[in-house]
Coordinates of C-alpha atoms and ligand atoms in Angstrom, one line a residue:
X23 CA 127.4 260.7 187.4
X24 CA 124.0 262.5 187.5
X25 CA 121.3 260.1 188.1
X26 CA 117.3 260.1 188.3
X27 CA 115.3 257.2 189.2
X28 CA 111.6 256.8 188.4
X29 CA 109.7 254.8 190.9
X30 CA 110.6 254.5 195.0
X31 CA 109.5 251.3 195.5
X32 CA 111.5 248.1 196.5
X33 CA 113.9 248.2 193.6
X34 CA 113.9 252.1 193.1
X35 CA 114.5 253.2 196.5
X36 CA 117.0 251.1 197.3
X37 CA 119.1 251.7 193.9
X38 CA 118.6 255.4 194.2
X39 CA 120.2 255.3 197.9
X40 CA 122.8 252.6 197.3
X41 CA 124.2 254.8 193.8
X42 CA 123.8 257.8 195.9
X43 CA 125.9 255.9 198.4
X44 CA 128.7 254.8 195.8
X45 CA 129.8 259.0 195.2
X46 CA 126.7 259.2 192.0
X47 CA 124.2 262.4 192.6
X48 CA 120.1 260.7 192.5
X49 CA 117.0 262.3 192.1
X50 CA 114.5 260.0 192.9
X51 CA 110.7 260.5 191.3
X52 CA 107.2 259.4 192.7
X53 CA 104.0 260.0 191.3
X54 CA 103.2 259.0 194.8
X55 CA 103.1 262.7 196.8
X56 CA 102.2 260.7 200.3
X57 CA 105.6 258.8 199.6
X58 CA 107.7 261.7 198.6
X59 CA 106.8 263.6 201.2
X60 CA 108.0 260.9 203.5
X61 CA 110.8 260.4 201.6
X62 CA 111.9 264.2 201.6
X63 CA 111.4 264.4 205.8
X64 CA 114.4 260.9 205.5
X65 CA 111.7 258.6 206.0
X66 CA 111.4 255.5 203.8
X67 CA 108.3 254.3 203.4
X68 CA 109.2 250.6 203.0
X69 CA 110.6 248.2 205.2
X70 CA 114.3 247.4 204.4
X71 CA 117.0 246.6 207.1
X72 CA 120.3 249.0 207.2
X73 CA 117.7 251.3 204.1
X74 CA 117.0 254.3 206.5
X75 CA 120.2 254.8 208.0
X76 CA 121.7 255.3 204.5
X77 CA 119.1 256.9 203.2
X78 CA 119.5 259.7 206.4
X79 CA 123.1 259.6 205.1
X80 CA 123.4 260.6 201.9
X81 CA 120.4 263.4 201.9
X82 CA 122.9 264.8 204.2
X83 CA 126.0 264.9 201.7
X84 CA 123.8 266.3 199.6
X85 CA 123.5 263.3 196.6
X86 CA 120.0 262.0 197.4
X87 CA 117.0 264.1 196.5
X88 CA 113.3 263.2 196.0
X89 CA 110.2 265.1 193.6
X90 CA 107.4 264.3 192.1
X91 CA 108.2 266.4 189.1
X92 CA 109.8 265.1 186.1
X93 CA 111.2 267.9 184.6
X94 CA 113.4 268.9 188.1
X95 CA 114.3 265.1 188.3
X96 CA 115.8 264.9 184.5
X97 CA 117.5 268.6 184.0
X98 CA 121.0 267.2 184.8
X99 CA 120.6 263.3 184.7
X100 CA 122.3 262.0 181.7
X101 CA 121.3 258.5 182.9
X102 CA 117.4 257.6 183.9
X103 CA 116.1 254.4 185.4
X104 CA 113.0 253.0 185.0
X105 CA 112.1 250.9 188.4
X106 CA 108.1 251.3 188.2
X107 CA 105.7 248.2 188.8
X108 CA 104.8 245.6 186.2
X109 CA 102.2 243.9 188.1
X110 CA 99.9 240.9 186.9
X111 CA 97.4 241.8 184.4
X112 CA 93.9 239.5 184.8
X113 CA 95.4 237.4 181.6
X114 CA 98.6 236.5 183.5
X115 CA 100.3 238.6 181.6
X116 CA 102.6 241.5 183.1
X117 CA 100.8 244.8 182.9
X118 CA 103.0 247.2 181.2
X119 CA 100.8 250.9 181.9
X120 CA 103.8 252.1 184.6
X121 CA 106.3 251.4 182.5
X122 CA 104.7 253.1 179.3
X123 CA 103.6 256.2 181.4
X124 CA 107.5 256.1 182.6
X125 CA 108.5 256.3 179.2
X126 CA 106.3 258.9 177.9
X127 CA 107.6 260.6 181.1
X128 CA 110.8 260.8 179.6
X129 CA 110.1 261.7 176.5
X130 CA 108.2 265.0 177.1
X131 CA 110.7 265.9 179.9
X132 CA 114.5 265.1 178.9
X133 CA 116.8 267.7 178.3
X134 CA 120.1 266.2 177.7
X135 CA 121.0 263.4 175.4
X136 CA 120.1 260.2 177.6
X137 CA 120.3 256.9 178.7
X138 CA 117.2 255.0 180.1
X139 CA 117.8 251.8 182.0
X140 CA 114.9 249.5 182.5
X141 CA 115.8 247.8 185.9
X142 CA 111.5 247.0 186.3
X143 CA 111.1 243.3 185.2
X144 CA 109.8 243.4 181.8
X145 CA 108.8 240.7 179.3
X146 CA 110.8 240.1 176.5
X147 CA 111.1 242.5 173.8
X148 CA 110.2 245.2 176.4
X149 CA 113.0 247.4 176.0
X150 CA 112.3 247.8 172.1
X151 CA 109.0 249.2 172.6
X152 CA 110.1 251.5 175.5
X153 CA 112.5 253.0 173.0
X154 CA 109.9 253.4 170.4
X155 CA 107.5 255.1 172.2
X156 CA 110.2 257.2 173.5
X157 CA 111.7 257.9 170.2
X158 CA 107.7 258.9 169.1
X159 CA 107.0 261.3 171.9
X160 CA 110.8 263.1 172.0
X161 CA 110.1 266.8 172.3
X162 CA 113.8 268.3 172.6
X163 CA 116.2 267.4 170.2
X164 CA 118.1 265.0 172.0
X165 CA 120.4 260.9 171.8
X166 CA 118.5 258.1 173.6
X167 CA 119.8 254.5 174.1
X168 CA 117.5 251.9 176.3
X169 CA 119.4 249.6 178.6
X170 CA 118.1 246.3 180.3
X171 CA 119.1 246.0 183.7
X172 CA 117.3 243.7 185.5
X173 CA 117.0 243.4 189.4
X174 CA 118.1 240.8 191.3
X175 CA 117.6 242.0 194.9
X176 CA 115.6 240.1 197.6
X177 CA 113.3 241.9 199.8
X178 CA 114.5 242.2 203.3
X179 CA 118.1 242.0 202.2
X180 CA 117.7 244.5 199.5
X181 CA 120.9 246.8 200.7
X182 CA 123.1 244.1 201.1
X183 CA 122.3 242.1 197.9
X184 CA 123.0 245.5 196.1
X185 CA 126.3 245.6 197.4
X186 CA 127.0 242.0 197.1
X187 CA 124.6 240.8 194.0
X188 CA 126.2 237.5 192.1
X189 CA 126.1 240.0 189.0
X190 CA 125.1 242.5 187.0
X191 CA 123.1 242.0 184.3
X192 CA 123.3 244.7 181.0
X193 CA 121.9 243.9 178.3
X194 CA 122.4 246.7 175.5
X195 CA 122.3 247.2 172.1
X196 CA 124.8 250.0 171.6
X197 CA 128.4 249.6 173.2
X198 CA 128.8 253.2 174.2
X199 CA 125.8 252.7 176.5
X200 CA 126.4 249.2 178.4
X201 CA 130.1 250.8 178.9
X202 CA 128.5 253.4 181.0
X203 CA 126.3 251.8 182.5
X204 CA 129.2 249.4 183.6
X205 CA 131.0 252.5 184.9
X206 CA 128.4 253.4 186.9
X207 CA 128.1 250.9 189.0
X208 CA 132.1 250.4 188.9
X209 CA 132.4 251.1 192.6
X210 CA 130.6 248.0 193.2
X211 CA 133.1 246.1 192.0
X212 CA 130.6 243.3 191.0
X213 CA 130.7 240.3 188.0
X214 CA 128.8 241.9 184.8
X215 CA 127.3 239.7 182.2
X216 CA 127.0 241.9 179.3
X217 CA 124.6 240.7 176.4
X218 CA 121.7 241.9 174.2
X219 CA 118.2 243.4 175.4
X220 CA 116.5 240.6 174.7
X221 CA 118.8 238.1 176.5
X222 CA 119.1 240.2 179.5
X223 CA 115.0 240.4 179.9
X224 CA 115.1 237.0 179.4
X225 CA 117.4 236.4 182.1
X226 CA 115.6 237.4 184.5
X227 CA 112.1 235.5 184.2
X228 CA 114.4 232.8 183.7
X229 CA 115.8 233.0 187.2
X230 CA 112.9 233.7 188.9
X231 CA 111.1 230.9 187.4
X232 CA 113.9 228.2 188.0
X233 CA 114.0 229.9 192.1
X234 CA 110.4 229.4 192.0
X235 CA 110.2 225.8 190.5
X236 CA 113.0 224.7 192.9
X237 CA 110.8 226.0 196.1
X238 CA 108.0 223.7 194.5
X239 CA 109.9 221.1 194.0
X240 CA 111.0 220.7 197.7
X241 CA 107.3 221.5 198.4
X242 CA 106.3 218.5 197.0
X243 CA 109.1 216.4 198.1
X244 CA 108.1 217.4 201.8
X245 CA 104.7 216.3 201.3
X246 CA 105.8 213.2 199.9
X247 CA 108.4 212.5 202.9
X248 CA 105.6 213.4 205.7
X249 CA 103.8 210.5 204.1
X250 CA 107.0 207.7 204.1
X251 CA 108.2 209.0 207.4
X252 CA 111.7 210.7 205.6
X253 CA 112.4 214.1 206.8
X254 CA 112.3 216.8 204.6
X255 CA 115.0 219.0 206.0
X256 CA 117.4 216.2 205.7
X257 CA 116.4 215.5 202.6
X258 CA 117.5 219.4 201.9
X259 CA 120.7 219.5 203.8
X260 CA 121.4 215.8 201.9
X261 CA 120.5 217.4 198.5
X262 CA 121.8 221.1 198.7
X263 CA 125.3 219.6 199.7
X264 CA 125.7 218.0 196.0
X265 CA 127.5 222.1 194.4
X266 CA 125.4 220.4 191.5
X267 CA 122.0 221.6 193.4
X268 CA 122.7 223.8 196.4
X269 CA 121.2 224.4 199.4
X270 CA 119.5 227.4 198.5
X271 CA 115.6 227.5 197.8
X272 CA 115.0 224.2 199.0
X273 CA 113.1 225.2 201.9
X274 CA 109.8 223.4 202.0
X275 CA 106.8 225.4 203.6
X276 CA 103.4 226.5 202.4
X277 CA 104.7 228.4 199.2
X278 CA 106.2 230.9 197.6
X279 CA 104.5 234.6 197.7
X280 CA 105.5 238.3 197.2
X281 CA 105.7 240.7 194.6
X282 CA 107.8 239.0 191.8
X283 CA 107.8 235.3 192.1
X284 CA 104.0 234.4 191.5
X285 CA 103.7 237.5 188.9
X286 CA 106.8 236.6 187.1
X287 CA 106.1 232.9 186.8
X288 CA 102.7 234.0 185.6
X289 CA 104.2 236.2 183.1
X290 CA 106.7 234.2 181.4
X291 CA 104.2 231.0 181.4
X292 CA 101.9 233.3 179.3
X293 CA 104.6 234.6 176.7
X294 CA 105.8 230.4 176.5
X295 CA 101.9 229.9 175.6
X296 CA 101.9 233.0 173.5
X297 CA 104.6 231.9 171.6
X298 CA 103.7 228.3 170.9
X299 CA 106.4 227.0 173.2
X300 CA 104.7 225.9 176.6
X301 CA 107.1 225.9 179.7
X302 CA 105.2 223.0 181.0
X303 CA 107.8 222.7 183.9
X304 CA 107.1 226.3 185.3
X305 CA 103.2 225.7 184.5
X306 CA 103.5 222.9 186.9
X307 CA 105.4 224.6 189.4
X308 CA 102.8 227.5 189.7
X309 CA 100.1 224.9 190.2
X310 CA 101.9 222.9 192.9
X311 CA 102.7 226.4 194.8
X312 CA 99.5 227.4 194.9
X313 CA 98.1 223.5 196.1
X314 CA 100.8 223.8 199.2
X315 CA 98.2 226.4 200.8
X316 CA 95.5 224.3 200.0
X317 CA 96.9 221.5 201.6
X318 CA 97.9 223.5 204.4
X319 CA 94.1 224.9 205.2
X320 CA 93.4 221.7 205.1
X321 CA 95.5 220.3 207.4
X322 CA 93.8 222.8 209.9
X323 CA 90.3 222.2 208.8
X324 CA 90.6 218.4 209.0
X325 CA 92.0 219.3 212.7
X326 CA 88.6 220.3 213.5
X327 CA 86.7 217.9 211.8
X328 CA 86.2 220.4 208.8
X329 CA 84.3 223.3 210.8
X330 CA 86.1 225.7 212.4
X331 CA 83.1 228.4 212.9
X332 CA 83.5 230.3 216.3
X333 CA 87.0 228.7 216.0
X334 CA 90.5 231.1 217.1
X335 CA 92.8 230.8 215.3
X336 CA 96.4 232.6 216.0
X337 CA 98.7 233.4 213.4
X338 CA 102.5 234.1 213.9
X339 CA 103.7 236.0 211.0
X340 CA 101.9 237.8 207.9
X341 CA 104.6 239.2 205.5
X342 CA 105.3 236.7 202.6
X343 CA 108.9 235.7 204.1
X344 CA 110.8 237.4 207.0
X345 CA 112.3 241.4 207.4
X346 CA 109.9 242.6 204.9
X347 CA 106.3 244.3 205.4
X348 CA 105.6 243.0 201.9
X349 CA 102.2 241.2 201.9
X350 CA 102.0 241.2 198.0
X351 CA 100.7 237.8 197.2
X352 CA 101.5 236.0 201.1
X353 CA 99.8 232.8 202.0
X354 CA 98.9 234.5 205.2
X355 CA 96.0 236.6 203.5
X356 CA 95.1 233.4 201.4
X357 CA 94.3 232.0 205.0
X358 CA 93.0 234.8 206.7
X359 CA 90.5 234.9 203.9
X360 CA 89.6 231.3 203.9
X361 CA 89.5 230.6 207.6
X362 CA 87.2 233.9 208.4
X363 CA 84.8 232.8 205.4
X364 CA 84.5 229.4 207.1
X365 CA 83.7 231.6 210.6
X366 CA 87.0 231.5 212.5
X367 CA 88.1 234.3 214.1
X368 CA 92.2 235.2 213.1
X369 CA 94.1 237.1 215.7
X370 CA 97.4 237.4 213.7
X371 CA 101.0 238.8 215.3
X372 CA 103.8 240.3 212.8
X373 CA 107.0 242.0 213.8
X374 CA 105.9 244.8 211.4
X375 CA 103.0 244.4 209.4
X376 CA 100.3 246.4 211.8
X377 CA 97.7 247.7 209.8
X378 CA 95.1 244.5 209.3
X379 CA 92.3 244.1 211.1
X380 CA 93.5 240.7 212.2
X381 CA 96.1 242.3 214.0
X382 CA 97.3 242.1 217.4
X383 CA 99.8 243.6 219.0
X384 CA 102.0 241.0 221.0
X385 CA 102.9 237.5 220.3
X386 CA 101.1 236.5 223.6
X387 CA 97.9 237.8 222.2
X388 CA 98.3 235.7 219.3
X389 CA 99.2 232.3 221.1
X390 CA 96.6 232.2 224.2
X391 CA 93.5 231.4 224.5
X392 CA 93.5 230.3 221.0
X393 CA 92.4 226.9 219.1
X394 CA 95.1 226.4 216.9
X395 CA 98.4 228.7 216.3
X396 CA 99.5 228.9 212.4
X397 CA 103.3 230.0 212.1
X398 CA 103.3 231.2 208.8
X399 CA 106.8 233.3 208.4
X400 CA 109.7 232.5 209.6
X401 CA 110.7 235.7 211.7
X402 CA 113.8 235.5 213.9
X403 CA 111.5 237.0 216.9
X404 CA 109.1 233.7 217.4
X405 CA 112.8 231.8 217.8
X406 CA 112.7 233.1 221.6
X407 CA 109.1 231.6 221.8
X408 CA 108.9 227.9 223.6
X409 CA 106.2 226.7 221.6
X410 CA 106.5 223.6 224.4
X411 CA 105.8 226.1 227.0
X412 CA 104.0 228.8 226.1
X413 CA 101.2 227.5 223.8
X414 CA 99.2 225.8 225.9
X415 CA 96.2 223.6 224.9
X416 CA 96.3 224.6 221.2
X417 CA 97.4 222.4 218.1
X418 CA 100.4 224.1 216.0
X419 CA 100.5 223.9 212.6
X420 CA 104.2 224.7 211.1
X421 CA 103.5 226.3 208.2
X422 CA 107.4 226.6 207.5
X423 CA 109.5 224.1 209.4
X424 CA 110.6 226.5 211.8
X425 CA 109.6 224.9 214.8
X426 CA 112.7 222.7 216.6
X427 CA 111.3 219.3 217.8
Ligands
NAD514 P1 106.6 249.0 193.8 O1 105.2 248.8 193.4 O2 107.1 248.8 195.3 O3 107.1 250.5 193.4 C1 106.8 251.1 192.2 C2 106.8 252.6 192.4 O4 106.7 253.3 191.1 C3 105.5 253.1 193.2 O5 106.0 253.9 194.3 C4 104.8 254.0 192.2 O6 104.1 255.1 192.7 C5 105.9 254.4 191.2 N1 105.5 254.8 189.9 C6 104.6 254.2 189.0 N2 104.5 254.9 187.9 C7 105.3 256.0 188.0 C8 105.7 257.1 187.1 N3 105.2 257.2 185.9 N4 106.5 258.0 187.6 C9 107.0 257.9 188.8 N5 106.8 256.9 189.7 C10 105.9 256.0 189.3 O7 107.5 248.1 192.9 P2 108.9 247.3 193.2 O8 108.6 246.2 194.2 O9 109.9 248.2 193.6 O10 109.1 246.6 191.8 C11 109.5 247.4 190.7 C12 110.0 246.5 189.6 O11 111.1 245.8 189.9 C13 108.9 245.5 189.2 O12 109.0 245.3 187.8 C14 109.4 244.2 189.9 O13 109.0 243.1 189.3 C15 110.9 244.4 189.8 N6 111.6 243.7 190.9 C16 111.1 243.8 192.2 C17 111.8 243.2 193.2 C18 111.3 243.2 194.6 O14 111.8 242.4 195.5 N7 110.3 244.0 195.0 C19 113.0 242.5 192.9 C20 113.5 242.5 191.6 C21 112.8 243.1 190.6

């Protein structure tokens, strides 16, 4: 099938290569001319393990191209994805300018009788207003049906979770549309759910938030089990073993961060309040996630009697979780911010992220002649490091249970 994607980002990039991968021809579009330029020379822009190598790949066979124009990217796609930003609006709600700009896109460019899937995470109710104000703005005479497909990929795994998702979510209205869409990612060879727009939007807050509340839950837990003298990551292994609760997201740590749990959990809290039906669970859940930093600065602050002015602090690790260069909402800059306001001085070491200030440029740099060390993600590389050993004189704070004892 012919195939144009709006947005390279996280979710748009990696779709584009992984349907260009699976035998479908993908135009990719960026208002972004920096990116596409990139993109066009077979370099990605993001940081994605296995991305570039397919990327390279299928710009070769000749099914992967990139523009910045709309009308090139939609002259043969019969199917267009919407994979823009929905960021968080100062309300809490999701911002929806990208994805209204995408769908006036459309509308003034398609030339063939189309269907749009909306794989961006969008409130509920979403979808019906990107077909209206596509519908409004149509210029050629042409069929359009909007599909919900909601993303389920996670950062730094993104290939392989496309490959290997638990499902495929399609929520449509019309029959003729979710069948296609169902065919097109046939090769994949994945479970589809199949309902209605709404239910499909709804899906995915709804998964995010319960991922989200479990990770606050095991927060809490932890900082309930460092005061009886339990251990949390027993307490995990004990719990996740029960099929009833799994293992998964019940790592405790300073907190969730990233582009899509704290903006999602923000965004569905305000349609419950909006709607009269408060989801006092996920309320809660935001709060708690946002008090595990707190607590955490605190721990270091109380470490040094509450002043830590002319203090050095070292920092292992500044994406919001490992094999990503995402810092989107990562307790790292939360700390940064608050240690250097209280007049410490953060020398921080990530395996990727290289462009702060903070910055240094080997692991060494970050441990020595430091007061304290703050291991803040989890990546493989500080495994090889003998914290024993090699820190020397300073006090570490284990922002994610990583350390072995
Ligand atoms: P992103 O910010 O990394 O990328 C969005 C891209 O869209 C940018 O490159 C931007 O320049 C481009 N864009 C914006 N308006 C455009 C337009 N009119 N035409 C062409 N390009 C345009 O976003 P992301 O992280 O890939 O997330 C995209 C959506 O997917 C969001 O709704 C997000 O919540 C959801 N999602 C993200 C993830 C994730 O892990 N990042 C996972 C699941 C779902």
């Amino acid at each position: 099938m012919n195939v144009a994607v709006i947005g390279t980002g996280y979710v748009g990039l990696v779709t584009g290569v992984v349907l260009s991968e699976i035998g479908h021809t993908v135009t990719c579009i960026d208002i972004n001319k920096h990116k596409v330029s990139k993109l066009k020379e077979g370099q990605s822009p993001i940081y994605e393990p296995g991305l570039d190598e397919l990327m390279a790949k299928n710009i070769e066979a000749g099914r992967l191209y990139f523009t910045t124009n709309h009308q090139e990217a939609f002259v043969n796609a019969h199917i267009v994805f919407i994979a823009v930003g929905t960021p968080q609006s100062h309300s809490g709600a999701a911002d929806l300018t990208y994805i209204q700009q995408a769908a006036k896109d459309i509308a003034l460019n398609i030339v063939n009788d189309t269907i749009v899937v909306v794989k961006s995470t969008v409130p509920i109710g979403t979808n019906d207003i990107v077909e209206t104000i596509i519908k409004e703005n149509l210029v050629a005479d042409v069929d359009v049906n909007v599909v919900s497909n909601p993303e389920f990929l996670r950062e730094g795994h993104a290939i392989h979770d496309t490959f290997h998702g638990d499902r495929i979510v399609i929520g449509a209205e019309s029959t003729e549309a979710s069948e296609i869409v169902e065919q097109l990612y046939k090769p994949l060879g994945l479970p589809v759910v199949r309902t209605n727009r709404r239910s499909a939007e709804m899906i995915k807050y709804a998964s995010n938030a319960f991922l989200a509340t479990k990770i606050s839950f095991i927060n809490e837990i932890s900082n309930l089990c460092e005061k009886m003298g339990a251990n949390v990551l027993d307490v995990a292994n004990g719990m996740g073993l029960d099929n009833r609760i799994g293992r998964a997201f019940l790592n405790p740590g300073i907190g969730y961060g990233g582009s899509c749990f704290p903006k999602d959990t923000e965004a569905i809290a305000y349609i419950g309040q909006e709607y009269d039906t408060p989801l006092t669970i996920v309320e809660s859940a935001i709060k708690a996630n946002f008090r595990q930093r707190e607590l955490f600065l605190q721990k270091v602050l109380d470490y040094f009697n509450g002043n830590v002015a002319g203090r050095s602090i070292g920092m292992l690790g500044l994406a919001f979780k490992p094999n990503t260069d995402d810092l989107r909402e990562a307790p790292s800059l939360y700390l940064i911010k608050e240690l250097e306001k209280r007049g410490a001085n953060v020398k921080a070491y990530d395996p990727v992220v290289k462009h702060l200030t903070q910055c240094v440029v080997t692991i060494r740099e970050a441990i020595t002649e430091v007061d304290a060390v703050l291991l803040v993600t989890e990546w493989d590389e500080f495994e090889g490091i003998n914290f024993n050993h090699e820190v020397f004189n300073s006090k570490i704070f284990d922002g994610r249970f990583f350390i072995k004892h």
